[in-house]
Short mmCIF file of C-alpha atoms in Angstrom, two decimals:
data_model
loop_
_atom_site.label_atom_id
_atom_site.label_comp_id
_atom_site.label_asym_id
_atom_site.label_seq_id
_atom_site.Cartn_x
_atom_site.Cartn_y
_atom_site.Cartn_z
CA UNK P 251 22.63 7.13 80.66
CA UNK P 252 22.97 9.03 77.45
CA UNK P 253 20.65 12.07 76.42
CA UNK P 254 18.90 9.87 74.34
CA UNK P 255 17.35 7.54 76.62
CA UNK P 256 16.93 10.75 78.95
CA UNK P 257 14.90 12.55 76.69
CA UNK P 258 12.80 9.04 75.50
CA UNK P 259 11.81 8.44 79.10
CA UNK P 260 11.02 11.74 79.85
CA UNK P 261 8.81 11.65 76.66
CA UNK P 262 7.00 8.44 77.17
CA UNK P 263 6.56 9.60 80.83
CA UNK P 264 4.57 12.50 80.05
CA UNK P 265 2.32 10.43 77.13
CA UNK P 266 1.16 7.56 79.29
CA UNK P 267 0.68 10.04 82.37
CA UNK P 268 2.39 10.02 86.30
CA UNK P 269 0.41 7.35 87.37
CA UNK P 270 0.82 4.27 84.86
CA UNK P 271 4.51 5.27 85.05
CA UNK P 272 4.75 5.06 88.76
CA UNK P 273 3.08 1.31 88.29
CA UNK P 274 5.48 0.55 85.25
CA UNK P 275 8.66 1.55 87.39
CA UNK P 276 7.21 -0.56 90.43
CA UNK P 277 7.12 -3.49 88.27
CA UNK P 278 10.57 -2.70 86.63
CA UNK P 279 11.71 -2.64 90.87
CA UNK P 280 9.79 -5.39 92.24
CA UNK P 281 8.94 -8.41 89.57
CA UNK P 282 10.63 -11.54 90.08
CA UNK P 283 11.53 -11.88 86.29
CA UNK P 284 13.46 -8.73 86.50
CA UNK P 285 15.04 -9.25 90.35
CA UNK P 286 16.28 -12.53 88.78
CA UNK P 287 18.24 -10.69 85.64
CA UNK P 288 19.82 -8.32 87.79
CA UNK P 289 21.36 -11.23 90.36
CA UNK P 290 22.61 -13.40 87.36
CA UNK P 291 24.10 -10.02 85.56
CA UNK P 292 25.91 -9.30 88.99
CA UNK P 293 26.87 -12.88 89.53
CA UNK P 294 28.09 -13.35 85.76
CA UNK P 295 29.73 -9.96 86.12
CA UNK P 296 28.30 -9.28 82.47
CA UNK P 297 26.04 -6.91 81.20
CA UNK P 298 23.05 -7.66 79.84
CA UNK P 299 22.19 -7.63 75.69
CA UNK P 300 19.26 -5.45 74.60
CA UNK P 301 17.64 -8.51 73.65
CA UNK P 302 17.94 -9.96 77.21
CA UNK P 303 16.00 -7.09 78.57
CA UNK P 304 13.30 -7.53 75.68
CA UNK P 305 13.26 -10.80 76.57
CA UNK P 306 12.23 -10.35 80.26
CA UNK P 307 9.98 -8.40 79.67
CA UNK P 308 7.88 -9.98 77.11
CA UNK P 309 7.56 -12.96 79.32
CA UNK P 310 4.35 -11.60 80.95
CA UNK P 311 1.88 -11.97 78.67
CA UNK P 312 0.39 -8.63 79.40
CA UNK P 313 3.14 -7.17 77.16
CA UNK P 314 3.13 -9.58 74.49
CA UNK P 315 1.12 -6.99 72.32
CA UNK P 316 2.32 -3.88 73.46
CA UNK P 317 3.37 -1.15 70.84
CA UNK P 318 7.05 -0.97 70.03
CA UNK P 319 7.04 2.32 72.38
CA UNK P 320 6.42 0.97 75.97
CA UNK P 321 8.91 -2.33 75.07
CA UNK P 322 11.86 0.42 74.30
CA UNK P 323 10.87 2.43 77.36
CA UNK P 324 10.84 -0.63 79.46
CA UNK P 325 14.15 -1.81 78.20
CA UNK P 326 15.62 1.60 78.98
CA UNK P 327 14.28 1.69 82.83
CA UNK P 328 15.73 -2.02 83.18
CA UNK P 329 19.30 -0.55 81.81
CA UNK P 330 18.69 2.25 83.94
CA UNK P 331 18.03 -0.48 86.93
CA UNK P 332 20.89 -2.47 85.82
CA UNK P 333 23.15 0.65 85.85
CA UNK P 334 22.21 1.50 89.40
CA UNK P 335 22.18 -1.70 91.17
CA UNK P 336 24.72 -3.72 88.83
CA UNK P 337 26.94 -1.70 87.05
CA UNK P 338 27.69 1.11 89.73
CA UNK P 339 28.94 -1.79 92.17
CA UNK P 340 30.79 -4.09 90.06
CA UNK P 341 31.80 -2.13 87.18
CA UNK P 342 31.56 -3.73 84.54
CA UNK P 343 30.33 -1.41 81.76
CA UNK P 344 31.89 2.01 81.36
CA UNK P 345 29.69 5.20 79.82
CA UNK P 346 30.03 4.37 76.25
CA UNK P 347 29.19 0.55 76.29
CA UNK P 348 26.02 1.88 78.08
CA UNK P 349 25.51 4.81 75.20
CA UNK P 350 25.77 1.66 72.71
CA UNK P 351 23.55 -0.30 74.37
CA UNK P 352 20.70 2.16 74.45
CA UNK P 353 21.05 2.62 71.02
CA UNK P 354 20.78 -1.26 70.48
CA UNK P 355 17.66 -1.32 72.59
CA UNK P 356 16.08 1.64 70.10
CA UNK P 357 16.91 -0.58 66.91
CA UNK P 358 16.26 -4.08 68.43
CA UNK P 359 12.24 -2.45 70.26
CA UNK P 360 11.57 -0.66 66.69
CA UNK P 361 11.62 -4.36 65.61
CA UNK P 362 9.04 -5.58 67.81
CA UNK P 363 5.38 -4.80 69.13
CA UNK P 364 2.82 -3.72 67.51
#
C-alpha cells in the first residue's frame, strides 16, 4: 500500500485512540457486508472501485453521517483487506493500480460525510 495510505492510517489511528480502532478493524474483518465484497471481488477476479468500498460501508446506517475522515480511513483498511485476502492470491492488481486506487479513495471520501 503506498506511503500515503500508510501514513493516513497511522494518523487516524492515533486521533480516534487504540481502542475504537481495534473495534473499526474487527468490523472491517468480520461484517457480512464486507465478507460478501471480498468473495464477489475474488470470484469476479476484479478489483474493487473506490466507490464500491464507500458504498459498503455506508450501508450501515451508523456511518451514514460520519465525517469525510473515518469513510477514507475505512475505505483504505477494506483495500488493505482486499490486498491481503484478494489480491495477494489471485493477482489481479499490481502496486501501482493499488497506489491509484488509494488516491481515488482520498478524492472520492473528501466528497462525502460530513
Amino acid at each position: 500500500m503506498s506511503t500515503a495510505a500508510v501514513e493516513y492510517i497511522s494518523y487516524y489511528r492515533n486521533e480516534i485512540g487504540e481502542r475504537k480502532f481495534r473495534k473499526i478493524l474487527k468490523e472491517i474483518k468480520t461484517a457480512k457486508r464486507f465478507n460478501y465484497l471480498m468473495k464477489a471481488s475474488a470470484e469476479q477476479r476484479t478489483m474493487p472501485g473506490a466507490s464500491d468500498f464507500f458504498e459498503f460501508i455506508l450501508q450501515s446506517v451508523r456511518y451514514s453521517f460520519a465525517g469525510k475522515q473515518k469513510l477514507t480511513f475505512m475505505a483504505l483498511l477494506l483495500l488493505d483487506r482486499w490486498n491481503e485476502e484478494v489480491n495477494s492470491r489471485y493477482n489481479i492488481s499490481d502496486d501501482l493500480e493499488i497506489d491509484m486506487k488509494v488516491q481515488l479513495i482520498f478524492r472520492e471520501g473528501d466528497q462525502l460525510g460530513i
